[in-house]
Short mmCIF file of C-alpha atoms in Angstrom, two decimals:
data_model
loop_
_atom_site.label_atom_id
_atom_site.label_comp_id
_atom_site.label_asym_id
_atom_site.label_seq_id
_atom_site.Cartn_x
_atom_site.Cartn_y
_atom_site.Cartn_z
CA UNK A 1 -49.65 5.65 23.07
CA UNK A 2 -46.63 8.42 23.09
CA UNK A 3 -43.78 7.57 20.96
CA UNK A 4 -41.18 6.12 23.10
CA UNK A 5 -43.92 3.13 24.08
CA UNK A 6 -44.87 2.61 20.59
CA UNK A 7 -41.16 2.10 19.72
CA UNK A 8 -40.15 -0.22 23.60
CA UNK A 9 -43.14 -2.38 21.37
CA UNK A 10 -42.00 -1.98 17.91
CA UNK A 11 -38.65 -4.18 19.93
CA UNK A 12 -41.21 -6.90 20.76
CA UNK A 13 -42.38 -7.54 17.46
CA UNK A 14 -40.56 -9.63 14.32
CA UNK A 15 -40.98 -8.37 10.62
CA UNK A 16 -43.43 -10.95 10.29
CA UNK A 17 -45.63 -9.62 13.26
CA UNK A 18 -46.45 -6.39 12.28
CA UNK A 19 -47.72 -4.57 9.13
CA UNK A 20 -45.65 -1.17 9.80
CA UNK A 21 -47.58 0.97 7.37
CA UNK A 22 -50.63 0.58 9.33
CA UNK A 23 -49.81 0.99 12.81
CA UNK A 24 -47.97 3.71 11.97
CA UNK A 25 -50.82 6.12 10.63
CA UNK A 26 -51.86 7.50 13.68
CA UNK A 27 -48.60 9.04 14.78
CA UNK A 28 -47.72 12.60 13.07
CA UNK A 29 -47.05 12.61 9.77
CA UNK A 30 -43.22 13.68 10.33
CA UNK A 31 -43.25 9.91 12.19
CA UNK A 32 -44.37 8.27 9.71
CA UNK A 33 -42.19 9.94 6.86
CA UNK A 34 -39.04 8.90 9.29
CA UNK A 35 -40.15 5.16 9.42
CA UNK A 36 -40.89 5.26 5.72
CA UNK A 37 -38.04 6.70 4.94
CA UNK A 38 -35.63 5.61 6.69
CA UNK A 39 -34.67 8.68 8.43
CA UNK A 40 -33.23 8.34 11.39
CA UNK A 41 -32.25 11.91 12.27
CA UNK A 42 -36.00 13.13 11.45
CA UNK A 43 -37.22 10.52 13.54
CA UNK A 44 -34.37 11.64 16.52
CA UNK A 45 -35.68 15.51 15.47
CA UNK A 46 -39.19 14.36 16.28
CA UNK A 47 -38.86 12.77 19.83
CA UNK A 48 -36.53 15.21 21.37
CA UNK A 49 -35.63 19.04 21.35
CA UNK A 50 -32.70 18.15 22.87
CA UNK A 51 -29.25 17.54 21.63
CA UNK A 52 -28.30 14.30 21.24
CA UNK A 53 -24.43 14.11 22.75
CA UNK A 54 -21.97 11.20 22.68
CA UNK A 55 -21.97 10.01 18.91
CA UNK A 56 -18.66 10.71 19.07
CA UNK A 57 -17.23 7.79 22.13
CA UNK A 58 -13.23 8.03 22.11
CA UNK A 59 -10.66 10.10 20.71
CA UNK A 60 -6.63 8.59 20.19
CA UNK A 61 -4.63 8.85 23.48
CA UNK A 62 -1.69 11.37 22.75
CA UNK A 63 1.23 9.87 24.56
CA UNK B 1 -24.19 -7.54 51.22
CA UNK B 2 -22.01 -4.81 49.43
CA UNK B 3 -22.34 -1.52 50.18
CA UNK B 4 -21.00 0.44 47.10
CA UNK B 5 -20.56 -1.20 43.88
CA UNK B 6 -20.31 0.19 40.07
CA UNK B 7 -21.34 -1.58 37.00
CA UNK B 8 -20.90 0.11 33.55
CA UNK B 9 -24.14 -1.42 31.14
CA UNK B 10 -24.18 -0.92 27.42
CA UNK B 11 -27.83 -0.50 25.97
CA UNK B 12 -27.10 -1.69 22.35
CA UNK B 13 -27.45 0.10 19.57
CA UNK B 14 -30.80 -0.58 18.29
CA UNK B 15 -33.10 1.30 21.28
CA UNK B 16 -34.04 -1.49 23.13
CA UNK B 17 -34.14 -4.68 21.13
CA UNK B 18 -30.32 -4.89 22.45
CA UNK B 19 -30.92 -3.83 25.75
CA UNK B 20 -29.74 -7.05 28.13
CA UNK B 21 -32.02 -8.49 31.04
CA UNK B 22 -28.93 -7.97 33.01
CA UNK B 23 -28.50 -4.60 31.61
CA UNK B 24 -32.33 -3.43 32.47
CA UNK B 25 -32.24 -5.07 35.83
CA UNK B 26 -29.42 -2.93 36.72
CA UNK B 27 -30.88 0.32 35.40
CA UNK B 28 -33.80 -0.79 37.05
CA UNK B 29 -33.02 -1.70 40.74
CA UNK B 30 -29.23 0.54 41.48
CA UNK B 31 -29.51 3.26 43.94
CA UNK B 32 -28.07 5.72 41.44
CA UNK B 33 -27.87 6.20 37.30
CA UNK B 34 -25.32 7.62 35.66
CA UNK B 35 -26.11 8.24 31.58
CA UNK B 36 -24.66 8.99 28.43
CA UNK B 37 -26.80 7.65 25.35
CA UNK B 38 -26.75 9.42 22.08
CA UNK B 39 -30.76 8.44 21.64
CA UNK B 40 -33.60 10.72 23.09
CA UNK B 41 -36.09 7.74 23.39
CA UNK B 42 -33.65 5.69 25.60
CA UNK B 43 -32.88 8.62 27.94
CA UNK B 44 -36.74 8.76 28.49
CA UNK B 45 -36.92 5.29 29.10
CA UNK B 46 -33.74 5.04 31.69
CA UNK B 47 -35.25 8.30 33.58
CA UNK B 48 -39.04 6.78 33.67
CA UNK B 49 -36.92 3.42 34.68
CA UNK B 50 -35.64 5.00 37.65
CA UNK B 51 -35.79 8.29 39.19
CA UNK B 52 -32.20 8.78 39.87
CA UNK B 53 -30.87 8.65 36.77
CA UNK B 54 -29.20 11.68 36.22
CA UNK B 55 -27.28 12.56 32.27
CA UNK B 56 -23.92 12.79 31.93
CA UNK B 57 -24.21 15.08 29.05
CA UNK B 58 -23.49 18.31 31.27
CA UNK B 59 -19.76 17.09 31.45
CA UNK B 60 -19.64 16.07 28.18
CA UNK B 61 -19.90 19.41 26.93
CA UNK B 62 -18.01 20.87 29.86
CA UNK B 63 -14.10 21.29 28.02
CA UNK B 64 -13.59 22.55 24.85
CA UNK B 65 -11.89 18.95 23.94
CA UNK B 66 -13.40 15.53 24.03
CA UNK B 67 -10.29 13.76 26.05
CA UNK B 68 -10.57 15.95 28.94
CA UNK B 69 -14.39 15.82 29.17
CA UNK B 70 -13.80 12.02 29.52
CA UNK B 71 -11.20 12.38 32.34
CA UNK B 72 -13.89 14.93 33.82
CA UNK B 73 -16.75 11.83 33.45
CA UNK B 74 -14.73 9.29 35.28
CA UNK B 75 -13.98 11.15 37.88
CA UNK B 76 -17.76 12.00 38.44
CA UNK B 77 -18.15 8.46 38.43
CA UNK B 78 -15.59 7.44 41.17
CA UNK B 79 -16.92 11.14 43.43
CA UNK B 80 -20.43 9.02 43.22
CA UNK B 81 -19.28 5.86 44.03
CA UNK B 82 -17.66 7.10 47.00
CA UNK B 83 -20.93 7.80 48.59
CA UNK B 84 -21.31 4.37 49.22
CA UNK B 85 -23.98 3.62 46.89
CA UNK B 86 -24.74 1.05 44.21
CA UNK B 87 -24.13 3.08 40.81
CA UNK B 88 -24.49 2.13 37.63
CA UNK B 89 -23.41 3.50 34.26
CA UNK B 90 -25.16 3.33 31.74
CA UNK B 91 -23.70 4.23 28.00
CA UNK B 92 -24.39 3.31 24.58
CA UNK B 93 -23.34 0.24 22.47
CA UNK B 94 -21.03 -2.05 24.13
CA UNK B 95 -19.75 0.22 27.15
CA UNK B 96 -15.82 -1.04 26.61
CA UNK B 97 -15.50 -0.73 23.29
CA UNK B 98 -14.54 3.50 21.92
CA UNK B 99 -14.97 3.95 25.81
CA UNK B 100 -12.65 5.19 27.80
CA UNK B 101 -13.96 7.09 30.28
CA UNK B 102 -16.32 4.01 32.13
CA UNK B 103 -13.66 1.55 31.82
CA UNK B 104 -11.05 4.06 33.56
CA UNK B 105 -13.80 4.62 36.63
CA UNK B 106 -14.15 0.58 36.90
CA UNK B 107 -10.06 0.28 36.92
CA UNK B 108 -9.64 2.98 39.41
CA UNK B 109 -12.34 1.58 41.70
CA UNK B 110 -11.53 -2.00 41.80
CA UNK B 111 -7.74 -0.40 42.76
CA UNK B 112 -9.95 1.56 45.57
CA UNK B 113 -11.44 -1.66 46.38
CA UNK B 114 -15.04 -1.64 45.61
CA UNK B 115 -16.68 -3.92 43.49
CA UNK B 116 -17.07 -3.03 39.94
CA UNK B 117 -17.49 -4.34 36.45
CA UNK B 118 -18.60 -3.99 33.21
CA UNK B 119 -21.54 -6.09 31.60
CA UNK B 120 -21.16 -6.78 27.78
CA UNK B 121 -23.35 -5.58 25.12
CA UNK B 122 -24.28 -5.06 21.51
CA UNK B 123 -21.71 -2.61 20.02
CA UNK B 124 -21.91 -1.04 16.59
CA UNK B 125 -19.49 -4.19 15.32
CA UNK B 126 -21.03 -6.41 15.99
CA UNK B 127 -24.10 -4.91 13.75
CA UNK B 128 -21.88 -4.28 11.14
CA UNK B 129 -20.89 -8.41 11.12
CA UNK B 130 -24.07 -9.34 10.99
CA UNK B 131 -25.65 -6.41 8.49
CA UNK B 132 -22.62 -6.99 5.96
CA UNK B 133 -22.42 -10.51 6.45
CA UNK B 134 -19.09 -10.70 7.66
CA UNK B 135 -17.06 -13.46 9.45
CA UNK B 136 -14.09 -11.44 11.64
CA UNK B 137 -12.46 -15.27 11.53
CA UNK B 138 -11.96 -15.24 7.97
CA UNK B 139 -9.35 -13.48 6.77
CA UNK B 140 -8.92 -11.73 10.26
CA UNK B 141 -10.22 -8.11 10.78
CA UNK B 142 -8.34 -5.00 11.42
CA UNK B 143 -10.24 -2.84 13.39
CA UNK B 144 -9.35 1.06 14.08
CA UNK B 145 -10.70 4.61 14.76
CA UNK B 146 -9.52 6.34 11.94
CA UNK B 147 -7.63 9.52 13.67
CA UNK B 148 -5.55 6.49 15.59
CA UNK B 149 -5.34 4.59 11.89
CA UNK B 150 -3.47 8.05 10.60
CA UNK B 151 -1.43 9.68 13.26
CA UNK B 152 -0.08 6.37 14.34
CA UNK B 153 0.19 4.88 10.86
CA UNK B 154 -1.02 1.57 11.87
CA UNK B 155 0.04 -1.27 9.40
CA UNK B 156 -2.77 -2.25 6.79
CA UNK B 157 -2.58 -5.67 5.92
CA UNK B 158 -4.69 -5.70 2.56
CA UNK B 159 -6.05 -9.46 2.53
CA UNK B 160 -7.80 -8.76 5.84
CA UNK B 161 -11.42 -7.10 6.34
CA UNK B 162 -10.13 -3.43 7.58
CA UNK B 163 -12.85 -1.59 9.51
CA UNK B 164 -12.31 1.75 10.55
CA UNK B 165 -14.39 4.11 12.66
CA UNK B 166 -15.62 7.56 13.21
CA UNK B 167 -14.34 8.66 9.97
CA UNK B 168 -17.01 11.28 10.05
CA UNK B 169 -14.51 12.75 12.43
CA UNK B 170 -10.99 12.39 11.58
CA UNK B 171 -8.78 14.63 13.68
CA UNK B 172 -11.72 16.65 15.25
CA UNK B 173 -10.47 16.63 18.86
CA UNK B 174 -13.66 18.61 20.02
CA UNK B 175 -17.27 18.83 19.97
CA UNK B 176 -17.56 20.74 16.67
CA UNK B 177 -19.39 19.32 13.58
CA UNK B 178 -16.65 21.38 10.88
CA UNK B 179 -16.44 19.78 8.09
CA UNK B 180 -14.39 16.90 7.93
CA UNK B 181 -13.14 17.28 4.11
CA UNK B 182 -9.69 17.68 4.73
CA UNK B 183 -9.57 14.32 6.69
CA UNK B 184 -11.18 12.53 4.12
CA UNK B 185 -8.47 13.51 2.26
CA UNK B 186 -5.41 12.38 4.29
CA UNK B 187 -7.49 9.27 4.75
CA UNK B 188 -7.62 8.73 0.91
CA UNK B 189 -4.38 9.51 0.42
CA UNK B 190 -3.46 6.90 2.91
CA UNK B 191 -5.78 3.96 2.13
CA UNK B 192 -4.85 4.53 -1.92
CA UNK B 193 -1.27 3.09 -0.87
CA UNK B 194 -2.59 0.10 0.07
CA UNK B 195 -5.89 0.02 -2.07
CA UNK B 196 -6.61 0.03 -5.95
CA UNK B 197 -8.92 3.31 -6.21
CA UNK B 198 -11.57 0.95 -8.03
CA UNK B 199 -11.98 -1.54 -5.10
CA UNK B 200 -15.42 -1.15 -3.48
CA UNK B 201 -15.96 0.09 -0.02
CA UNK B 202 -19.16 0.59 2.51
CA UNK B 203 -19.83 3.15 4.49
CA UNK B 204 -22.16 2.01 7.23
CA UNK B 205 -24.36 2.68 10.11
CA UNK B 206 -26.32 0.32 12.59
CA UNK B 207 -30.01 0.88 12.59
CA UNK B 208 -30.52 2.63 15.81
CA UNK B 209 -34.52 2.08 16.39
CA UNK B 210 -36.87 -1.36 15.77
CA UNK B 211 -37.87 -1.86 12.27
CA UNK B 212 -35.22 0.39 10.38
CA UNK B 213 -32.32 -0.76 8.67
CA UNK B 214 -29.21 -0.27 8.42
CA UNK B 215 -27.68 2.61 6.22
CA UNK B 216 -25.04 0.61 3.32
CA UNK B 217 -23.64 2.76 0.60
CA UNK B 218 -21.13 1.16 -1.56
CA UNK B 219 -18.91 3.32 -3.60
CA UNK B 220 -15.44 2.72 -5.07
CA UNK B 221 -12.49 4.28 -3.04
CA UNK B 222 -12.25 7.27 -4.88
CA UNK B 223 -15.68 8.34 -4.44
CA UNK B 224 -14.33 8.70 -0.85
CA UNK B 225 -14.90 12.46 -0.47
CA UNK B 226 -17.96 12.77 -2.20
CA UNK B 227 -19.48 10.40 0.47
CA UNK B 228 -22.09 11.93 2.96
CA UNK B 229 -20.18 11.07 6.53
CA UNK B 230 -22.45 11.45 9.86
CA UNK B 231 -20.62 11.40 13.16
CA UNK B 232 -21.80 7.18 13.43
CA UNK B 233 -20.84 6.40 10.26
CA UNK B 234 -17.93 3.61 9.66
CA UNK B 235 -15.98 2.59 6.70
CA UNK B 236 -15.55 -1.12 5.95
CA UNK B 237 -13.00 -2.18 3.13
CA UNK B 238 -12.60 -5.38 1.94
CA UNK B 239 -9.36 -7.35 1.42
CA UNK B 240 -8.21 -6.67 -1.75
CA UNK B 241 -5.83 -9.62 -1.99
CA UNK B 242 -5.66 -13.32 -1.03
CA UNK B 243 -4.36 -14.85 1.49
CA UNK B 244 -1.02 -16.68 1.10
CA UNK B 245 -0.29 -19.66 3.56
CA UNK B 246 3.38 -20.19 4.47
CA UNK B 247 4.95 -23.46 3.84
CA UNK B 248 7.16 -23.56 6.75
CA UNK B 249 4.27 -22.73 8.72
CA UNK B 250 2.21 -25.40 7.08
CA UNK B 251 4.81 -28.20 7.98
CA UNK B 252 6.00 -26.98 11.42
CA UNK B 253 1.88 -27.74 11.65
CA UNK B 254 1.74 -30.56 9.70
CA UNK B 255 -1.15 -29.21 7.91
CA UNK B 256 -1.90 -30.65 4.49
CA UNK B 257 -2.86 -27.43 2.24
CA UNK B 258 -5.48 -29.60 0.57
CA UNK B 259 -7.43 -30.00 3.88
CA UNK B 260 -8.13 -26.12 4.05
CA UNK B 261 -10.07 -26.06 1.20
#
C-alpha cells in the first residue's frame, strides 16, 4: 500500500480502531518518525518533492 | 441541463477526514479541475480522482506579489469557465474564508450569468474551536489576519476571544519565507496596549493528516518573539477582562441580570 492510500484509510478509522504503532512499521522509517513525532513537515518532506504552495491564502486589500 | 457551471469546494484541513460527499462528488464527476491545496497527498488524490485536474500552483508563483497572483487565478478561472464546461475549484480549508481569488471568479460569473457557487467546508477555525475548546458565542470572537489587524488598526475589544491569523507572515506581501521578526514585533507592541504581558496566549495549528494532532504552545505574551511561527500557524488570545452588561440595555430588554447566570 503507497502512502497516500494508507493515509485516505488512516481517515476511516477512530483512535479506538487502530493501534498506530503497528501498522505503521512497514512504511520507511522517516514515516514512522513523522507519525511518532508529530512532524508534519517531515511527513509533507516524505510524500512529495514538490513544493507545497498556498499556505499563505489572502493578503489585506490596499484600498 | 446546464451547460457551464463553477463550484469552488474546500477539502478541509485534515487530508480527507474533512473532505465533504458533496465536495468529492464534485471533484469526482466535473468536466474540468482546477487546484490549489497546500498538501502533496491531496493533490495525488484529486489528480488520480480525475484526470483533468490541472494545479493552480503555476499562477501562484507567477507575480512577484501574492495579490496579483490571485487576480491572475480568477481570471484563469472565469477563461475556463467560458469554454462551456462544468469546472470546479478545488482549494484548501473552507474555500471562502482567507480566499479571495475563488470567491471573486464565482461573483464575476454569476454577473456573466452562469451558474456558480461555493460549497462550505472545514476551515482552519473551525479546528481551532473545537481543538481549544472554544465557544465563538461566548464572549464573541474577533477574528483577523494579522497584517489587516495592524495596518488598519482594527479595535481590540479585550473581554472577547481575539484570533488572529497568518502571523507567521505579517506584512510579507510575497512569496518569500524572510524572517518575520520585525512583525512580531509591531504585533507585540500592539497587542501589549491592550494585553498584560503575563496573560497566556496559543499559538496553533490544525492537524493536517488522520491521527496527528494539533500543534498548541502556550506562552505568555512576551514570549511572543521567541515563538517558532510556520506560515499556518495562528495566534489565539484570550479575553483578559470580563464582560460588563449594560443596565439600560438590560431594561430596554427586560432582562433580569440574575437569569444570565
Amino acid at each position: 500500500m503507497n502512502t497516500i492510500n494508507f493515509l485516505e484509510k488512516l481517515a476511516h478509522l477512530t483512535h479506538n480502531d487502530v493501534e498506530l504503532n503497528e501498522i505503521i512499521k512497514k512504511f520507511p522509517d522517516e514515516i514512522q518518525k513523522a507519525f511518532l513525532k508529530n512532524d508534519v513537515a517531515l511527513l509533507k518532506k516524505e510524500l512529495s518533492d514538490l513544493k507545497c504552495y498556498a499556505d499563505e491564502k489572502t493578503v489585506v486589500q490596499l484600498f | 441541463m446546464l451547460n457551464a457551471s463553477l463550484v469552488v469546494v474546500g477539502s478541509g484541513i485534515k487530508f480527507m477526514s474533512h473532505l465533504t460527499t458533496e465536495a468529492k462528488t464534485y471533484i469526482q464527476q466535473s468536466d474540468k479541475i482546477l487546484y490549489l491545496v497546500n498538501d502533496p497527498a491531496m493533490k495525488e488524490w484529486i489528480q488520480n480522482n480525475n484526470p483533468s485536474a490541472e494545479s493552480l500552483d503555476v499562477i501562484y508563483r507567477k507575480h512577484p506579489l501574492r495579490l496579483h497572483c490571485y487576480r491572475a487565478i480568477t481570471e484563469y478561472i472565469l477563461e475556463t469557465l467560458r469554454q462551456k464546461i462544468h469546472v470546479c475549484v478545488v482549494l484548501y480549508g473552507h474555500p471562502a474564508v482567507f480566499s479571495k481569488p475563488a470567491l471573486d471568479a464565482v461573483i464575476q460569473a454569476k454577473q456573466e450569468g452562469y451558474y456558480a457557487k461555493i460549497l462550505p467546508a472545514v476551515s482552519a477555525e473551525d479546528c481551532l474551536f473545537a481543538d481549544l475548546l472554544i465557544d465563538p458565542g461566548s464572549f464573541g470572537c474577533q477574528s483577523y489576519e494579522a497584517t489587516d489587524f495592524l495596518i488598519y488598526r482594527r479595535p481590540v475589544n479585550p473581554s472577547s476571544h481575539l484570533i488572529l491569523w497568518q502571523v507567521g507572515s505579517i506584512g510579507l506581501l510575497g512569496h518569500a519565507s524572510e524572517s518575520n521578526a520585525r512583525g512580531i514585533k509591531v504585533l507585540l507592541d500592539c497587542l501589549k496596549q491592550h494585553y498584560d504581558l503575563t496573560h497566556e496566549v496559543t499559538l496553533y495549528e490544525a492537524a493536517q493528516y488522520p491521527h496527528f494532532e494539533p500543534r498548541i504552545d502556550k506562552f505568555t505574551l512576551n514570549c511572543l518573539p521567541e515563538a517558532k511561527f510556520t506560515k499556518i500557524s495562528t495566534l489565539y488570545i484570550p479575553p483578559a477582562e470580563k464582560s460588563i452588561c449594560d443596565e439600560f440595555m438590560l431594561k430596554a430588554l427586560e432582562i433580569d441580570i440574575e437569569d444570565l447566570r
